[in-house]
Coordinates of C-alpha atoms in Angstrom, one line a residue:
M1 CA -26.3 -10.1 8.4
R2 CA -28.6 -7.3 9.7
Q3 CA -30.5 -9.8 11.9
I4 CA -27.2 -11.0 13.4
N5 CA -26.1 -7.3 14.1
F6 CA -29.6 -6.5 15.6
T7 CA -29.4 -9.6 17.8
L8 CA -25.9 -8.8 19.1
I9 CA -26.9 -5.2 19.8
F10 CA -30.1 -6.3 21.5
V11 CA -28.3 -8.9 23.7
F12 CA -25.6 -6.4 24.6
G13 CA -28.1 -3.7 25.5
L14 CA -30.2 -6.1 27.6
S15 CA -27.1 -7.4 29.4
M16 CA -26.1 -3.8 30.2
V17 CA -29.6 -3.2 31.7
F18 CA -29.4 -6.3 33.9
F19 CA -25.8 -5.4 34.9
T20 CA -26.9 -1.9 35.9
L21 CA -29.8 -3.2 37.9
E22 CA -27.6 -5.6 39.8
N23 CA -24.7 -3.3 40.6
T24 CA -26.3 -0.3 42.3
A25 CA -23.8 -0.1 45.2
A26 CA -22.3 3.3 45.8
T27 CA -18.6 3.6 45.0
T28 CA -16.3 6.5 45.8
V29 CA -13.8 7.6 43.2
H30 CA -10.8 9.8 44.1
L31 CA -9.7 11.6 41.0
L32 CA -7.3 14.2 42.6
P33 CA -6.5 15.1 46.1
G34 CA -9.6 16.7 47.6
L35 CA -11.7 15.7 44.5
K36 CA -13.9 12.7 45.0
Y37 CA -17.2 11.4 43.6
T38 CA -19.7 8.8 44.8
T39 CA -21.4 7.0 42.0
P40 CA -23.1 3.6 41.5
L41 CA -20.6 0.9 40.4
A42 CA -22.5 0.2 37.2
A43 CA -22.3 3.9 36.2
L44 CA -18.6 3.9 36.9
L45 CA -18.0 0.7 34.9
L46 CA -20.1 1.9 32.0
L47 CA -18.3 5.3 32.0
S48 CA -14.9 3.6 32.0
A49 CA -16.0 1.2 29.2
G50 CA -17.2 4.2 27.2
I51 CA -13.9 6.0 27.6
G52 CA -12.1 2.9 26.5
A53 CA -14.3 2.4 23.5
T54 CA -13.8 6.1 22.5
S55 CA -10.1 5.8 22.9
A56 CA -10.0 2.6 20.7
W57 CA -12.1 4.4 18.1
L58 CA -9.8 7.4 18.1
F59 CA -6.8 5.1 17.8
A60 CA -8.4 3.2 14.9
A61 CA -9.3 6.5 13.1
W62 CA -5.7 7.8 13.6
S63 CA -4.2 4.5 12.3
G64 CA -6.6 4.6 9.3
M65 CA -5.5 8.1 8.5
L66 CA -1.8 7.2 8.7
N67 CA -2.5 4.2 6.4
S68 CA -4.3 6.3 3.8
V69 CA -1.3 8.8 3.9
D70 CA 1.0 5.8 3.3
R71 CA -1.1 4.5 0.4
F72 CA -1.2 8.0 -1.1
K73 CA 2.6 8.2 -0.9
Q74 CA 3.0 4.7 -2.4
S75 CA 0.6 5.6 -5.3
T76 CA 2.6 8.7 -6.1
D77 CA 5.8 6.6 -6.0
F78 CA 4.1 4.1 -8.3
D79 CA 3.2 6.9 -10.7
A80 CA 6.7 8.2 -10.7
Q81 CA 8.0 4.6 -11.4
Q82 CA 5.6 4.3 -14.3
V83 CA 6.8 7.5 -15.8
R84 CA 10.4 6.4 -15.4
I85 CA 9.6 3.1 -17.0
Q86 CA 8.1 4.9 -20.0
E87 CA 11.2 7.1 -20.3
L88 CA 13.5 4.0 -20.2
E89 CA 11.3 2.2 -22.8
T90 CA 11.5 5.3 -25.1
D91 CA 15.3 5.4 -24.7
L92 CA 15.6 1.7 -25.4
N93 CA 13.6 2.0 -28.6
R94 CA 15.7 5.0 -29.7
Y95 CA 18.9 3.1 -29.0
R96 CA 17.6 0.0 -30.9
A97 CA 16.8 2.2 -33.9
T98 CA 20.2 3.8 -33.8
V99 CA 22.0 0.4 -33.6
E100 CA 19.9 -1.0 -36.5
T101 CA 20.7 2.0 -38.7
Q102 CA 24.4 1.6 -37.8
L103 CA 24.3 -2.1 -38.6
G104 CA 22.6 -1.3 -41.9
L105 CA 25.6 1.0 -42.9
L106 CA 28.2 -1.7 -42.2
P107 CA 29.0 -4.2 -44.9
S108 CA 27.8 -7.5 -43.9
A109 CA 30.1 -10.6 -43.6
S110 CA 28.0 -12.6 -46.1
S111 CA 28.4 -9.9 -48.9
E112 CA 32.2 -10.0 -48.4
E113 CA 32.2 -13.8 -48.8
E114 CA 30.1 -13.5 -52.0
A115 CA 32.5 -10.9 -53.4
M116 CA 35.4 -13.2 -52.7
E117 CA 33.7 -16.1 -54.5
E118 CA 32.8 -14.0 -57.6
A119 CA 36.3 -12.6 -58.1
P120 CA 38.5 -14.8 -60.3
A121 CA 41.4 -16.5 -58.6
V122 CA 44.7 -15.0 -59.6
Q123 CA 47.6 -17.4 -59.6
V124 CA 51.0 -16.0 -59.0
S125 CA 53.8 -17.8 -60.9
S126 CA 57.4 -17.4 -60.3
S127 CA 59.8 -17.1 -63.2
D128 CA 63.4 -17.8 -62.6

């Protein structure tokens, strides 16, 4: 990968040198009324490319900072959600334990059926 990067940088630098040597014609730039500069075309194009590259770098740095702030906010939201989940799980376990103890206090339906079977059947007779 380093060889590819070196090759790209070398080719780009060499092309910039050839571009500068071929474009030496003087160009006048009017910035403000009464303010003008005469520079070679290559210098003007390299300067504008440098300003564009710097602007792109600043934009990328600003976007990266905003993304890191968003990720930090999302991580704190995630931590808050994890705490809330733990609280809900604790509440759920407490409610389960309460329900189980309350069910243990109630007579079960099967014990009522057994009590009915064990009791002797009483027949009622009518005497007239």
